[in-house]
Structure formats: structure tokens, C-alpha cells
Coordinates of C-alpha atoms in Angstrom, one line a residue:
M236 CA 130.8 130.0 108.5
A237 CA 134.2 128.4 107.9
A238 CA 134.9 127.8 104.2
A239 CA 135.6 124.1 105.0
F240 CA 132.0 123.7 106.5
E241 CA 130.1 125.5 103.8
N242 CA 129.1 122.4 101.9
R243 CA 126.5 121.2 104.4
H244 CA 125.7 118.1 102.2
E245 CA 129.3 117.0 102.5
V246 CA 129.4 117.6 106.3
A247 CA 126.2 115.6 106.8
A248 CA 127.5 112.8 104.5
S249 CA 130.7 112.4 106.7
I250 CA 128.6 112.4 109.8
D251 CA 126.3 109.9 108.4
Q252 CA 129.3 107.8 107.2
G253 CA 130.9 107.9 110.6
L254 CA 127.8 106.8 112.4
A255 CA 126.9 104.3 110.0
G256 CA 130.4 102.8 110.5
L257 CA 129.9 102.6 114.3
Q258 CA 126.4 101.0 113.8
S259 CA 128.0 98.2 111.6
L260 CA 130.9 97.8 114.0
A261 CA 128.5 97.4 116.9
E262 CA 126.5 94.8 114.9
R263 CA 129.7 92.9 114.4
M264 CA 130.5 93.1 118.1
R265 CA 127.1 91.7 119.0
T266 CA 128.1 88.4 117.3
E267 CA 131.8 88.4 118.0
T268 CA 132.4 89.8 121.5
S269 CA 129.1 89.5 123.5
E270 CA 130.3 86.3 125.1
S271 CA 133.7 87.7 126.0
I272 CA 132.2 91.0 127.5
A273 CA 129.9 88.8 129.8
S274 CA 132.8 86.8 130.9
A275 CA 134.7 89.9 131.7
A276 CA 131.7 91.4 133.7
E277 CA 131.6 88.0 135.6
N278 CA 135.3 88.1 136.3
V279 CA 134.9 91.7 137.7
Y280 CA 131.9 90.7 139.8
A281 CA 133.6 87.7 141.3
A282 CA 136.6 89.7 142.3
I283 CA 134.5 92.3 144.0
K284 CA 132.5 89.7 145.8
S285 CA 135.6 88.1 147.0
G286 CA 136.9 91.3 148.6
N287 CA 139.3 92.1 145.8
K288 CA 139.9 94.9 143.6
I289 CA 140.1 96.0 140.0
L290 CA 143.0 97.5 138.4
A291 CA 143.0 99.3 135.1
C292 CA 145.7 100.8 132.8
G293 CA 146.4 102.1 129.2
N294 CA 148.3 105.1 127.4
G295 CA 146.8 108.2 126.0
G296 CA 143.0 107.8 125.2
S297 CA 143.1 104.4 126.7
A298 CA 144.4 106.1 130.0
A299 CA 141.5 108.1 130.0
E300 CA 139.2 105.2 129.6
A301 CA 140.9 103.3 132.3
Q302 CA 140.3 106.1 134.7
H303 CA 136.8 106.7 133.4
F304 CA 136.1 103.0 134.2
V305 CA 137.5 103.2 137.7
A306 CA 135.4 106.3 138.4
E307 CA 132.3 104.3 137.6
L308 CA 133.4 101.5 140.1
V309 CA 134.2 103.9 142.9
G310 CA 131.6 106.2 142.3
R311 CA 128.5 104.7 140.6
F312 CA 127.1 103.8 137.2
L313 CA 123.4 103.8 136.9
T314 CA 122.2 102.7 140.5
E315 CA 123.0 103.7 143.9
R316 CA 125.4 101.1 145.5
E317 CA 128.2 100.8 147.7
P318 CA 131.6 101.9 146.1
L319 CA 133.5 99.3 144.4
A320 CA 137.4 98.8 144.8
G321 CA 139.2 100.1 141.7
V322 CA 142.5 101.7 141.1
A323 CA 143.6 103.4 137.9
L324 CA 147.4 102.8 137.5
T325 CA 147.5 106.0 135.1
V326 CA 147.0 108.8 137.5
D327 CA 149.6 109.1 140.2
T328 CA 152.2 111.5 138.3
S329 CA 154.7 111.0 141.1
V330 CA 154.7 107.2 140.7
L331 CA 154.6 107.4 137.0
T332 CA 157.6 109.8 136.6
A333 CA 159.7 108.0 139.3
I334 CA 159.2 104.7 137.7
G335 CA 159.7 106.0 134.2
N336 CA 162.9 107.8 135.2
D337 CA 164.4 105.1 137.2
Y338 CA 163.3 102.0 135.5
G339 CA 162.0 103.1 132.1
F340 CA 158.5 103.8 130.8
D341 CA 157.9 100.0 130.0
E342 CA 157.8 99.5 133.7
V343 CA 155.3 102.3 134.8
F344 CA 152.4 99.9 135.2
A345 CA 154.0 96.5 136.0
R346 CA 155.8 97.9 138.9
Q347 CA 152.5 99.2 140.4
V348 CA 151.0 95.7 139.8
K349 CA 153.9 94.3 141.7
A350 CA 153.3 96.7 144.5
I351 CA 149.6 96.6 145.1
G352 CA 148.2 93.7 142.9
D353 CA 147.0 90.7 144.9
E354 CA 146.0 87.1 143.9
G355 CA 142.3 87.3 142.7
D356 CA 142.5 90.8 141.6
V357 CA 141.5 91.6 138.1
L358 CA 143.7 93.7 135.8
I359 CA 142.0 95.5 132.8
A360 CA 144.6 96.4 130.4
I361 CA 143.5 98.7 127.4
S362 CA 145.5 99.1 124.2
T363 CA 144.2 100.1 120.8
S364 CA 147.3 98.4 119.1
G365 CA 147.6 95.5 121.6
K366 CA 151.2 96.2 121.3
S367 CA 152.0 98.7 123.9
P368 CA 155.1 97.5 125.9
N369 CA 154.2 98.8 129.2
V370 CA 150.8 97.2 129.0
I371 CA 152.1 93.8 127.9
S372 CA 154.6 94.1 130.9
A373 CA 151.8 95.1 133.2
L374 CA 149.9 91.7 132.1
A375 CA 152.9 89.6 132.5
A376 CA 153.3 90.9 136.1
A377 CA 149.7 90.4 136.9
R378 CA 150.0 86.8 135.7
D379 CA 152.9 86.2 137.9
R380 CA 151.0 87.5 141.0
G381 CA 147.9 85.5 140.2
L382 CA 145.5 88.4 139.0
V383 CA 143.0 87.7 136.4
T384 CA 144.1 89.5 133.2
I385 CA 141.9 91.1 130.7
A386 CA 143.0 92.9 127.6
L387 CA 140.9 95.2 125.5
V388 CA 142.4 95.5 122.0
G389 CA 141.9 96.3 118.5
A390 CA 142.0 94.0 115.4
N391 CA 145.8 94.0 114.9
S392 CA 146.9 93.0 118.4
N393 CA 150.0 91.4 119.6
S394 CA 150.1 87.5 119.8
E395 CA 151.8 87.9 123.2
L396 CA 148.4 88.7 124.6
D397 CA 147.1 85.2 123.7
T398 CA 148.2 84.3 127.2
C399 CA 145.6 86.6 128.9
D400 CA 142.8 85.0 130.6
L401 CA 140.5 87.0 128.4
V402 CA 141.1 89.2 125.3
I403 CA 138.3 91.6 124.0
T404 CA 139.1 92.4 120.5
I405 CA 137.4 95.2 118.7
P406 CA 137.1 93.9 115.0
D407 CA 138.5 97.2 113.5
P408 CA 142.0 98.5 112.9
I409 CA 141.1 102.2 113.2
T410 CA 142.1 103.9 116.4
P411 CA 139.1 106.1 116.9
R412 CA 136.5 103.3 116.3
I413 CA 138.5 100.9 118.7
Q414 CA 138.6 103.6 121.6
E415 CA 134.8 104.3 121.1
M416 CA 133.9 100.7 121.2
H417 CA 136.4 100.0 124.2
L418 CA 134.3 102.6 126.2
V419 CA 131.1 101.0 125.1
V420 CA 132.6 97.5 126.4
L421 CA 133.6 99.2 129.8
H422 CA 130.1 100.6 130.2
L423 CA 128.6 97.2 129.4
I424 CA 130.8 95.6 132.1
C425 CA 129.7 98.3 134.5
E426 CA 126.0 97.7 133.8
L427 CA 126.3 94.1 134.1
V428 CA 128.0 94.2 137.4
D429 CA 125.5 96.7 138.7
N430 CA 122.7 94.4 137.4
A431 CA 124.1 91.4 139.3
L432 CA 124.6 93.5 142.6
T433 CA 121.1 94.7 142.4
R434 CA 119.7 91.2 141.8
E435 CA 121.6 90.0 144.7
A436 CA 120.4 92.7 147.0
R437 CA 116.8 91.8 146.4

């Protein structure tokens, strides 16, 4: 056993502290973000029913979450259903590197929004800081094209995001906790949309 893990009491205490922190944060979100999560799901559902698509973007861990979310739409979440139209703006390396090289990294998402975003689509932009320039640029481009804009951010987000149609704020400043709860939010959106589609099919 590695020396750093020999004190099992300390290890157990660290795990307990981490899980307790998540539980406390989840309880805060039940009172502070439930309505905004429901509104996000409603917007996603309305776009899908209107024949529109869902775009998603973010950097680093948030890029992975954008891709994860789109996979749940195009594949499936919990129930068998038709695939839903979703595009992660984080996956095409040729597009990302060409835009980054020719226009700068701040434009890697915005230029894609301008290319494929249509009025009535939804852009879900994920940023733990809420200050990522390329995410803010993507949201601005989406607003200009008539997309519904939804931002998932952390407690210290940028006031520039106040112009979004909907901002879901994780009430915590710590990046890992924000990322963990962003994934919970995205899964809840998927579940709510799936439930609505199931009810409609009955």
C-alpha cells in the first residue's frame, strides 16, 4: 500500500467530506436551480418538437460534458426513442484548428454557430468560470442568429452572461464541484425531455 494511503481513517474522512459537500450542494440546488433546470428542459423539448437542433460547447472538462450531453440526445438516455438532433461544437479537429489558426481561439465556437445555427435552435454553453471568451462569443453569435441561449456556469460567472435567455448557476466556486453538478443538470434535462416525449407518445 502506498504510504500516502496508509492512514485509512484520513482517506475515509476525505471521501466522506467530499460526498457530504456534494450532498450539501445538491440540497442548495434543489431550492436555487430547480426552476431554471425545468425551463432549460422545456426549451430543449420545444426546439426538438419544432424540428430544430441542440448545439453544445465548452472547454476542457466542459467540452467533454457537451459531447456527453449530445451523445445522450443522438443515442438515448433512459428510454428507447427516435434520435434527437444534437451537435457538439467541440469535436471536429479540422474545423477547430482551422478556425483557431485563421481567426483565433475565441472564434472556434462562434463561427460554427454562424455556420450551422438556425433561428429556434438551442445553444447550451458550459463554462465553470462563466468567463471563457470563446463561450461568450458563441453565445453572442447565437443571440444574433435567433437561437435560444442557455449557459451553465459556476458561482463566479461573468455579468456578460446576463443577456442569455437562461443561466443555470451552480452555487459553488470550486471547479470540480461545478463540473460534477453540470453533468447532473444535463442528465436532468435529458430525463425531463425523455419523460415529456414518453408522455406525448401515449
